[in-house]
PDB file of C-alpha atoms in Angstrom:
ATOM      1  CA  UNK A   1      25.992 -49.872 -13.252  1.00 50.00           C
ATOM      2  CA  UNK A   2      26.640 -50.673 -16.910  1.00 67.00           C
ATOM      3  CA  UNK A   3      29.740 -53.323 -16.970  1.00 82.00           C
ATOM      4  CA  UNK A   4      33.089 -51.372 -17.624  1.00 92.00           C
ATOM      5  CA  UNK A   5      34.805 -53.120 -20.591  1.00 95.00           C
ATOM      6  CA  UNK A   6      37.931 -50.992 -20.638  1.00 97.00           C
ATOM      7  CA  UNK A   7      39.298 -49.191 -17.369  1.00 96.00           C
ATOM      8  CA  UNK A   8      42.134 -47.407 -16.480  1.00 97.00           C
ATOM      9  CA  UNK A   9      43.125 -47.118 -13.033  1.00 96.00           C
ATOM     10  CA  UNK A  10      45.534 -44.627 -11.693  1.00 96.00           C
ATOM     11  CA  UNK A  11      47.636 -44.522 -14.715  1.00 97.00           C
ATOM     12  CA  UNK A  12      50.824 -41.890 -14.029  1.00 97.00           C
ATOM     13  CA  UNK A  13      53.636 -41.178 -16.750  1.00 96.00           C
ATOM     14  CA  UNK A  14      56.174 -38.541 -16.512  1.00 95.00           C
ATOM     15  CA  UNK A  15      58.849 -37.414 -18.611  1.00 94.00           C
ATOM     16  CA  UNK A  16      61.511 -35.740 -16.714  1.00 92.00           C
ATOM     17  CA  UNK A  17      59.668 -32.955 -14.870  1.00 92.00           C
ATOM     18  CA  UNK A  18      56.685 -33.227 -16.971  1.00 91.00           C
ATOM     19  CA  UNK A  19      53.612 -34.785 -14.985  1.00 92.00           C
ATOM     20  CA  UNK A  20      51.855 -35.563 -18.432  1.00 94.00           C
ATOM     21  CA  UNK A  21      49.421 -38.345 -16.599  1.00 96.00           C
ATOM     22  CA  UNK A  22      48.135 -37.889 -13.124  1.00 95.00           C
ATOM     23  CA  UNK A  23      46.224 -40.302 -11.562  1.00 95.00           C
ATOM     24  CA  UNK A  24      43.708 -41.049 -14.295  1.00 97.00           C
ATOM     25  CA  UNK A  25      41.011 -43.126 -13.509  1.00 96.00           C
ATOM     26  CA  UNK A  26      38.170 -43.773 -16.218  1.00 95.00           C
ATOM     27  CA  UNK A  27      36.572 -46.463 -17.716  1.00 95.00           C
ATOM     28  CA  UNK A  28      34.358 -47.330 -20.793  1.00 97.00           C
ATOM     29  CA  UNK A  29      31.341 -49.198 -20.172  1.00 96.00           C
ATOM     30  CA  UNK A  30      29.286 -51.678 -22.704  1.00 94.00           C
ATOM     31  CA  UNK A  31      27.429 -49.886 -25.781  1.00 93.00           C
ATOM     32  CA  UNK A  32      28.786 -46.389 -24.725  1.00 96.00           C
ATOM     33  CA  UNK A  33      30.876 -43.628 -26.633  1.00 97.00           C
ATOM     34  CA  UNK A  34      33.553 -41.910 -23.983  1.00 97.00           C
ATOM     35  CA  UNK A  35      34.700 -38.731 -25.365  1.00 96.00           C
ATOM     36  CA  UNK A  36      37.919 -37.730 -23.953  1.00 95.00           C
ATOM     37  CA  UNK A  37      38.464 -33.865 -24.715  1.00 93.00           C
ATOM     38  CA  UNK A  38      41.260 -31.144 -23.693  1.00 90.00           C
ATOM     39  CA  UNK A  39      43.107 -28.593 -24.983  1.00 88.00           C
ATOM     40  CA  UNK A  40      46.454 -29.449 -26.881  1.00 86.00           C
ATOM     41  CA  UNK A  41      49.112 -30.288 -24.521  1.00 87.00           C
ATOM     42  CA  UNK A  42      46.636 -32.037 -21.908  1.00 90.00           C
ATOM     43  CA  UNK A  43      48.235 -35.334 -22.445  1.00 91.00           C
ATOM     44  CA  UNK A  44      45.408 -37.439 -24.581  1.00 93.00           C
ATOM     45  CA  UNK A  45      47.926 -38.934 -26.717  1.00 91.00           C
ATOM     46  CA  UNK A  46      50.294 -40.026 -24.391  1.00 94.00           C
ATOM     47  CA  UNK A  47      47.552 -41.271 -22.382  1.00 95.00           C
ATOM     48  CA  UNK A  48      46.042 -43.115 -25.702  1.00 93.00           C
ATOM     49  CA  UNK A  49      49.298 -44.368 -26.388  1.00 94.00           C
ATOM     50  CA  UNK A  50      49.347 -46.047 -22.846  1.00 96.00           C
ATOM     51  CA  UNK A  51      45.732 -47.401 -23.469  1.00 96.00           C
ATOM     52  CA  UNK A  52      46.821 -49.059 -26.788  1.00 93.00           C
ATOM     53  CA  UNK A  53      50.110 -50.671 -25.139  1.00 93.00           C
ATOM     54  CA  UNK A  54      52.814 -48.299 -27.340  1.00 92.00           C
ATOM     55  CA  UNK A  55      53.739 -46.514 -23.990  1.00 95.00           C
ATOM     56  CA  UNK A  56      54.468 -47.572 -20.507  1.00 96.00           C
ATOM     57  CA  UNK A  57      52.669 -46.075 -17.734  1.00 96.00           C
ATOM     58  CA  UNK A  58      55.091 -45.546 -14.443  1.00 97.00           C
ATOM     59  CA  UNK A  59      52.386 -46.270 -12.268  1.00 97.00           C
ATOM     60  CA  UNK A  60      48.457 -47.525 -12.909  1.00 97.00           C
ATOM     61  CA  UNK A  61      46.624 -50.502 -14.184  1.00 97.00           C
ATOM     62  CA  UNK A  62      44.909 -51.074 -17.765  1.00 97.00           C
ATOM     63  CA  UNK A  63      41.854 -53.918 -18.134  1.00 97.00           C
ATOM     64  CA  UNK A  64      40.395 -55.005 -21.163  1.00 96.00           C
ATOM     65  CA  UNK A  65      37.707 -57.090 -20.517  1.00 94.00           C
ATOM     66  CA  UNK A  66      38.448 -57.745 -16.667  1.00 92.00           C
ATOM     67  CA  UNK A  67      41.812 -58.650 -18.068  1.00 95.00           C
ATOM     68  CA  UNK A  68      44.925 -56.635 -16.502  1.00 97.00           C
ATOM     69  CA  UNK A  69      46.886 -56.214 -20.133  1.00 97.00           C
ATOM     70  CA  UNK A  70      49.224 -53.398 -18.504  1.00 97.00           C
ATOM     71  CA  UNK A  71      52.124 -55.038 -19.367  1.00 96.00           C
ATOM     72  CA  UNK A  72      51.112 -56.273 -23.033  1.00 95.00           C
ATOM     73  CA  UNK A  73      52.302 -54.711 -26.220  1.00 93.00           C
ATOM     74  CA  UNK A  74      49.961 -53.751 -29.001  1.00 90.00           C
ATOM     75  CA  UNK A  75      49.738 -56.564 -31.044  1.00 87.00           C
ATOM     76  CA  UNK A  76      48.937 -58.327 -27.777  1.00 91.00           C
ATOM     77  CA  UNK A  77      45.980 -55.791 -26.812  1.00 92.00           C
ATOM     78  CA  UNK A  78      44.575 -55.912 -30.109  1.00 87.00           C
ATOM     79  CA  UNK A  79      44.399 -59.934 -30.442  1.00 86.00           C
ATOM     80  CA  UNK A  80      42.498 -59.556 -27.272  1.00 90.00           C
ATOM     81  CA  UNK A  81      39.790 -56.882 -28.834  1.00 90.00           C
ATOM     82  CA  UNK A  82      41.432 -53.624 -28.449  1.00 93.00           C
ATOM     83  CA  UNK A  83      40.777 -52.172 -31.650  1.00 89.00           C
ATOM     84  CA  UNK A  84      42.444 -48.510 -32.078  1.00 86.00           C
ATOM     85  CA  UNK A  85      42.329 -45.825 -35.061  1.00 78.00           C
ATOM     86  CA  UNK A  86      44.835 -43.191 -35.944  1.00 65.00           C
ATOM     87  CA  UNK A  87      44.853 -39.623 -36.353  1.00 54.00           C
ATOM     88  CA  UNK A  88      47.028 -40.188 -38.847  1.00 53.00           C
ATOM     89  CA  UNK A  89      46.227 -42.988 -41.384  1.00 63.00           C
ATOM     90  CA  UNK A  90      47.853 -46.022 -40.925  1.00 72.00           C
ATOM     91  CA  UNK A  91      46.987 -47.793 -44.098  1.00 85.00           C
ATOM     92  CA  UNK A  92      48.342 -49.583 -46.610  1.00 85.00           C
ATOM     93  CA  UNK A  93      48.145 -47.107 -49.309  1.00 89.00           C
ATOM     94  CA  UNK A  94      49.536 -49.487 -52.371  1.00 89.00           C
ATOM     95  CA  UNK A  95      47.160 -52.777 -51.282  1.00 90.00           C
ATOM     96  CA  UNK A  96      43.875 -52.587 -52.369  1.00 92.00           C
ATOM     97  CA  UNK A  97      40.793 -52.068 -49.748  1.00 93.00           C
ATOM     98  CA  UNK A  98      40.344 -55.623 -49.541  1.00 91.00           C
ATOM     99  CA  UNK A  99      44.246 -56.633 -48.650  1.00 88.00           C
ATOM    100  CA  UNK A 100      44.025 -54.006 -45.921  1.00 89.00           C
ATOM    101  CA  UNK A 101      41.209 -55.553 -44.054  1.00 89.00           C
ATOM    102  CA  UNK A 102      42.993 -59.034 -44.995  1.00 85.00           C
ATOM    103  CA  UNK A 103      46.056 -57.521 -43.455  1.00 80.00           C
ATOM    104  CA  UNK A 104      43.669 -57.140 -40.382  1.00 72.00           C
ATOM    105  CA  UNK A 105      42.051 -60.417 -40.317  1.00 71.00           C
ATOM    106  CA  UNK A 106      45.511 -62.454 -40.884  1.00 67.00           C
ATOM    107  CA  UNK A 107      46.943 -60.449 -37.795  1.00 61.00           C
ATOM    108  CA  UNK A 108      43.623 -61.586 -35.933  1.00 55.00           C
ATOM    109  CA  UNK A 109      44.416 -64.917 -36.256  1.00 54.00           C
ATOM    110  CA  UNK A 110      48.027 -64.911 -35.431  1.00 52.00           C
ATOM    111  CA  UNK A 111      49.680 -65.802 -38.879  1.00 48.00           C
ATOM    112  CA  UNK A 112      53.045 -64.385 -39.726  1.00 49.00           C
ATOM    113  CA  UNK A 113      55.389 -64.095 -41.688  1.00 45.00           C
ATOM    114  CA  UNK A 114      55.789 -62.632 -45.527  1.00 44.00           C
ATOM    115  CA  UNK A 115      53.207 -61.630 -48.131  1.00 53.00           C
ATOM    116  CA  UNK A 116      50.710 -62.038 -45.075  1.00 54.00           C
ATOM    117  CA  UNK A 117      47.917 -60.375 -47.443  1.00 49.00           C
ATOM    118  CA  UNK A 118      48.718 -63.603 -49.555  1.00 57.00           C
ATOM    119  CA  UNK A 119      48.675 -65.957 -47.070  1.00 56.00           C
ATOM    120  CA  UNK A 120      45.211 -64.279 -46.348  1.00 51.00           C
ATOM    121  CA  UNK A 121      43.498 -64.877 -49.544  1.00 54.00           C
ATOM    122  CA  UNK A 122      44.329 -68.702 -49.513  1.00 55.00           C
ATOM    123  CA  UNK A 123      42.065 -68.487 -45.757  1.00 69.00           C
ATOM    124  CA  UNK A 124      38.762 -68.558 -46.453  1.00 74.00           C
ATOM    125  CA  UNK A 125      37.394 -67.031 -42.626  1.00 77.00           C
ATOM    126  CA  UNK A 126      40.295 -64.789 -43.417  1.00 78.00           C
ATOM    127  CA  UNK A 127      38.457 -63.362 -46.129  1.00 83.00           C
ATOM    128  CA  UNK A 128      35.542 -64.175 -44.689  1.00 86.00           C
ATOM    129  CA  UNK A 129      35.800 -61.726 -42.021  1.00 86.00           C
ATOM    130  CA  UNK A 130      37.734 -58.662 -43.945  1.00 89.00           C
ATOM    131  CA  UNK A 131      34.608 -58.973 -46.267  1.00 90.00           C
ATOM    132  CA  UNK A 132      32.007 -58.688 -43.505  1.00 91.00           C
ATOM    133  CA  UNK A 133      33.986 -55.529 -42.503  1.00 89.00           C
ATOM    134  CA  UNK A 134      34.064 -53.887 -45.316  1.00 92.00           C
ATOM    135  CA  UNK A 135      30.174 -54.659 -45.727  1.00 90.00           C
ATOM    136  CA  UNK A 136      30.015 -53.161 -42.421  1.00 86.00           C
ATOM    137  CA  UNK A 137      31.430 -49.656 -43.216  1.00 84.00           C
ATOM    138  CA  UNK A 138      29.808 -49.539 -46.629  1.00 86.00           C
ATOM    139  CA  UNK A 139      33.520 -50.244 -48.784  1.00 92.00           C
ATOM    140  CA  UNK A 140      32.238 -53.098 -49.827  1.00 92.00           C
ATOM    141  CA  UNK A 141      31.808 -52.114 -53.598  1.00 93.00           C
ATOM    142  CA  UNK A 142      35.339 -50.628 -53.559  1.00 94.00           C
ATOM    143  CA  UNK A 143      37.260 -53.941 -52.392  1.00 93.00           C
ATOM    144  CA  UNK A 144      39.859 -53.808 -55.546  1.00 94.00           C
ATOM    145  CA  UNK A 145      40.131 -49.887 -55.242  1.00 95.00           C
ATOM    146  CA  UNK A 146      43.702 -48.896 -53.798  1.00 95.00           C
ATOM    147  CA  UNK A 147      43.821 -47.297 -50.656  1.00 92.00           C
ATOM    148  CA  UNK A 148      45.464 -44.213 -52.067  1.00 93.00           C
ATOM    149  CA  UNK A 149      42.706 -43.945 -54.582  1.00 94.00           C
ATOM    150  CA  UNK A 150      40.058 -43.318 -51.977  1.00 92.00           C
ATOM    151  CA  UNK A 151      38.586 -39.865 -50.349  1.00 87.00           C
ATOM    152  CA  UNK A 152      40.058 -39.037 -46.775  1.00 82.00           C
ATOM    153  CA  UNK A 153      36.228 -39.938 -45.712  1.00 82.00           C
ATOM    154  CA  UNK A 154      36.879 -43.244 -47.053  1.00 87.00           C
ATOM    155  CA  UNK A 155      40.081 -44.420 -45.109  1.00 87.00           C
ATOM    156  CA  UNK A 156      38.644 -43.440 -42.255  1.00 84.00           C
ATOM    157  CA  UNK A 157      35.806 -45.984 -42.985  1.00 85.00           C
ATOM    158  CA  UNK A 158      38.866 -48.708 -43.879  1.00 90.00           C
ATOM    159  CA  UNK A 159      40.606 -48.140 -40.874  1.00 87.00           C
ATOM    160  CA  UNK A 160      37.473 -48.804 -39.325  1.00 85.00           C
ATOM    161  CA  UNK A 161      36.599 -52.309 -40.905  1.00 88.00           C
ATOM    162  CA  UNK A 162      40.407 -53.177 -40.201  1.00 88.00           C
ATOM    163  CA  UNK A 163      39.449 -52.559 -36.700  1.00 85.00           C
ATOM    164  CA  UNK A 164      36.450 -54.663 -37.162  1.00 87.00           C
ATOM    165  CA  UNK A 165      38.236 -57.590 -38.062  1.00 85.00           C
ATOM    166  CA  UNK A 166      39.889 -57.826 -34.681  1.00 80.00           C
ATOM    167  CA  UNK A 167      35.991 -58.874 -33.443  1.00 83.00           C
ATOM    168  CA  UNK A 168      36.740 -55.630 -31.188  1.00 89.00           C
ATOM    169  CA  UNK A 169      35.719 -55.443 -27.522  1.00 93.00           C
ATOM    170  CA  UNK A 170      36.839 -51.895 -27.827  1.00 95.00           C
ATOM    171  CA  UNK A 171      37.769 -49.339 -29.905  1.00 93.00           C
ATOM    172  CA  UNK A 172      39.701 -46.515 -29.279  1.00 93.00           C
ATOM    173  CA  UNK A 173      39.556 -43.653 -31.795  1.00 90.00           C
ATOM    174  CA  UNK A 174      42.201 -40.795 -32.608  1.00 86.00           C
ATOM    175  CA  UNK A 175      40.375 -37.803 -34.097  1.00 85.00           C
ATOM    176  CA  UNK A 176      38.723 -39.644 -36.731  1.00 84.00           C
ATOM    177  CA  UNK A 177      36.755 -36.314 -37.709  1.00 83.00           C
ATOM    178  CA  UNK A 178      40.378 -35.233 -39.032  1.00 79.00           C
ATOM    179  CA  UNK A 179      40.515 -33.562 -42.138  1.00 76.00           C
ATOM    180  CA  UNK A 180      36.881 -34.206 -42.933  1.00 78.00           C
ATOM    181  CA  UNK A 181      34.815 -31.708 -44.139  1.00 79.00           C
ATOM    182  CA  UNK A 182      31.589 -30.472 -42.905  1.00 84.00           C
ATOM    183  CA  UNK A 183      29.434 -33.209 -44.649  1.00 83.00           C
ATOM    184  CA  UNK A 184      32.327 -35.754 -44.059  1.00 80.00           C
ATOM    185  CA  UNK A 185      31.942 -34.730 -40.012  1.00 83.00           C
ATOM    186  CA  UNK A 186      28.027 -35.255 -40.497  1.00 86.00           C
ATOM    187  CA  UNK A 187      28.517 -39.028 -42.346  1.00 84.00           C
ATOM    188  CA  UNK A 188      31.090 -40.014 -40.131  1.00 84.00           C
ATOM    189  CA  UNK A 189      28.899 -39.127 -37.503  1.00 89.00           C
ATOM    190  CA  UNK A 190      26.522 -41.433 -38.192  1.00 88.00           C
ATOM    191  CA  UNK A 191      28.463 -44.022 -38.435  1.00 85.00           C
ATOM    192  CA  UNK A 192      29.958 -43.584 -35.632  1.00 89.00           C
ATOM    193  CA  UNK A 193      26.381 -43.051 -33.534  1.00 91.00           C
ATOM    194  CA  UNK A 194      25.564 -47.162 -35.424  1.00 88.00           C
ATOM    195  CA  UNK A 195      28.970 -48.438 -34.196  1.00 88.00           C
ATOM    196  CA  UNK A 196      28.284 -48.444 -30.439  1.00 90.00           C
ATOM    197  CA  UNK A 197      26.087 -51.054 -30.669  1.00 89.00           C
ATOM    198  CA  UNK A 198      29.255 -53.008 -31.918  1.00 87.00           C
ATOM    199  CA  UNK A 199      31.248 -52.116 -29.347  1.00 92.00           C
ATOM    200  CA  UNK A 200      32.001 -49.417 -27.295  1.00 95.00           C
ATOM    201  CA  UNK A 201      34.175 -46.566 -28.454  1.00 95.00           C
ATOM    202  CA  UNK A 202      37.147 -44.284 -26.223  1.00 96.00           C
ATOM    203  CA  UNK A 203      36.794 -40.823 -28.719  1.00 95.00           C
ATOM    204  CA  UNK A 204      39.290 -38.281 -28.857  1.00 92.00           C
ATOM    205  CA  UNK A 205      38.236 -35.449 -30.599  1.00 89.00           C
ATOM    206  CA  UNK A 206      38.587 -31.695 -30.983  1.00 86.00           C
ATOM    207  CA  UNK A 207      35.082 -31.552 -33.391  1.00 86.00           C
ATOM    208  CA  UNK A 208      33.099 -30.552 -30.853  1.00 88.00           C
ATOM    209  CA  UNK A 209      29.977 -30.948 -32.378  1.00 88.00           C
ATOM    210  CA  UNK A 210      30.682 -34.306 -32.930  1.00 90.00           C
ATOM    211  CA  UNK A 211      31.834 -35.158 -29.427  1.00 93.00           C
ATOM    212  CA  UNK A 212      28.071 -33.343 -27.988  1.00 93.00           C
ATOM    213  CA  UNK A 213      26.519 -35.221 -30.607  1.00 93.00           C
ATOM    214  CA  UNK A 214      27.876 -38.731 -30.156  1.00 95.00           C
ATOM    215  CA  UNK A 215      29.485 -38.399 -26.493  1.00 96.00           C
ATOM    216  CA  UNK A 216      27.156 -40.560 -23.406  1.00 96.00           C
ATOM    217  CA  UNK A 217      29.948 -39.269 -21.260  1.00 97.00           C
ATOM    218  CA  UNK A 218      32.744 -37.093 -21.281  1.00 96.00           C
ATOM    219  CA  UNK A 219      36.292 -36.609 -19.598  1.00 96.00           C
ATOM    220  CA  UNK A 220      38.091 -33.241 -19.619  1.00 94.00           C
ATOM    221  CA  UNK A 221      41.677 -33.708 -19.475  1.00 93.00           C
ATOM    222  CA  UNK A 222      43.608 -30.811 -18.687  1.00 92.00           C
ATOM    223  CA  UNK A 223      47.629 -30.252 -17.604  1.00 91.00           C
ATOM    224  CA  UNK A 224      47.177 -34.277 -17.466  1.00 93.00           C
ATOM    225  CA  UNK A 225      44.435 -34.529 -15.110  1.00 94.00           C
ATOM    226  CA  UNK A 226      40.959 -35.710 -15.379  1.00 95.00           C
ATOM    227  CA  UNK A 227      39.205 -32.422 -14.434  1.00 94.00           C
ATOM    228  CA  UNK A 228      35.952 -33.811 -14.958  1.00 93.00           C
ATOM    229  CA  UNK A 229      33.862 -36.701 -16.166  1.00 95.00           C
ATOM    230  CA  UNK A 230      30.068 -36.483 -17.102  1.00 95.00           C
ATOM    231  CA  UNK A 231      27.137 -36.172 -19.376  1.00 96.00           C
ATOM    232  CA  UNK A 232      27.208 -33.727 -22.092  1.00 94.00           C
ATOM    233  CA  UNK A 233      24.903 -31.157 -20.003  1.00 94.00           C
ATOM    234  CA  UNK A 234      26.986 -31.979 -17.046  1.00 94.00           C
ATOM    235  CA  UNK A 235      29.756 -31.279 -19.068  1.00 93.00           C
ATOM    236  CA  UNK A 236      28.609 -27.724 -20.774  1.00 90.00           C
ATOM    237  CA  UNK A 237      27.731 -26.391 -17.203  1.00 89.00           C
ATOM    238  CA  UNK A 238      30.298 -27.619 -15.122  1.00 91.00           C
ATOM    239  CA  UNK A 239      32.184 -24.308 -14.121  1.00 90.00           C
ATOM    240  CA  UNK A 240      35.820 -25.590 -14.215  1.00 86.00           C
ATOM    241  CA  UNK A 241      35.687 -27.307 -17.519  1.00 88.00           C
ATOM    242  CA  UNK A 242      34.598 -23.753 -19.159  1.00 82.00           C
ATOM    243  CA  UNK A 243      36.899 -21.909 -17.606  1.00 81.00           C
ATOM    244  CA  UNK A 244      39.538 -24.822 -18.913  1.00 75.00           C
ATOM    245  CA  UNK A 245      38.494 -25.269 -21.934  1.00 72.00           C
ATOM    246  CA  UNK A 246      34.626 -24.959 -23.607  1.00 63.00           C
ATOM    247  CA  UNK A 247      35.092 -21.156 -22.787  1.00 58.00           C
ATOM    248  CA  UNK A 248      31.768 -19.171 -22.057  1.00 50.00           C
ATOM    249  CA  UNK A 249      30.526 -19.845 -25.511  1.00 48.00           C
ATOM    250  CA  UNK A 250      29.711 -23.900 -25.254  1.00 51.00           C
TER     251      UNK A 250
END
């Protein structure tokens, strides 16, 4: 079996009455894309935000790497290579392409403190690094461009080389087909598909094009409960997760 780099093992959060993770056991294994899929309500994000350290699971482990990090915050997960994007961007939209990935290398390498952008230029593997990145996802050319000033297709690709800058052992992605258009869905796509190879990548995503496209496996999560976990073609037969959710159309 391919070696698990992320894994989540019986991870259960309530609020109140509300079971909104039961049990959930998956993992994401070296040079893979795990979709994670389910209709609104199913408990992804709180189940993303336990992943990324913002929220506390009652019960369960998380490993990163072999690592148990279940009781580290986010900074903490993401020095260690947990790399996550937003649904909504999370981007400096003032600072330039270039200070955002510095923002992302300086955090890397455990600097603090004010002006960290401008602590960042003065560090050459700082800069270093947030220029590789931004080579990576093509921004390269647009390094002095302001955030605000690019296409939605474009932050996406930022938030991305910010990510990179961690030297990520894992990303985890938040709809990062949001707001994109058809052709932005098809280019993002791509480099998505090229990423993998980088490391592995924890999806969640409603385009479901993109997930059958880019997806090696797939977990249905429904009323917080992994329903299912499989190849695509497992996936689009498997009688539970149509009635669930794919409907008799997939």
């Amino acid at each position: 079996m391919t070696e698990a780099v992320l894994q989540t093992r019986g991870i259960c959060k309530s609020f109140g009455a509300l079971q909104a993770s039961r049990d959930i056991t998956l993992d994401l294994r070296r040079g893979e894309i795990h979709a994670l899929i389910g209709p609104n309500g199913a408990g992804k994000s709180t189940l993303i935000q336990q992943i990324a350290g913002s929220l506390a699971p009652d019960a369960g482990r998380i490993m990163l790497a072999g690592e148990d990090v279940t009781t580290l915050d986010t900074p903490a997960r993401a020095r260690r290579g947990l790399a996550r994007t937003f649904q909504i961007s999370q981007l400096a939209m003032e600072d330039t392409v270039l200070q955002n990935a510095l923002l992302g290398a300086l955090g890397a390498s455990k600097v603090g403190g004010l002006g960290l952008w401008r602590a960042a230029l003065a560090q050459q593997d700082a800069r270093a690094t947030a220029q590789a990145a931004l080579e990576r996802v093509g921004l390269a050319a647009k390094s002095a461009t302001r955030a605000a000033e690019l296409s939605h297709g474009e932050r996406r690709q930022l938030e991305v080389a910010v990510a990179l800058t961690l030297s990520p052992k894992a990303f985890v992605m938040d709809e990062p087909m949001a707001g994109l258009g058809i052709e932005g869905s098809k280019t993002m796509t791509g480099f998505l598909d090229g990423l993998r190879a980088q490391a592995p990548i924890l999806l969640v995503e409603h385009d479901m094009d993109a997930v059958f496209a880019l997806a090696d496996r797939i977990s249905v999560l429904v009323y917080g409960e992994v329903i299912a976990t499989g190849t695509v073609a497992e996936i689009r037969r498997d009688p539970a997760v149509r009635a669930a959710y794919l409907g008799e159309g997939a």
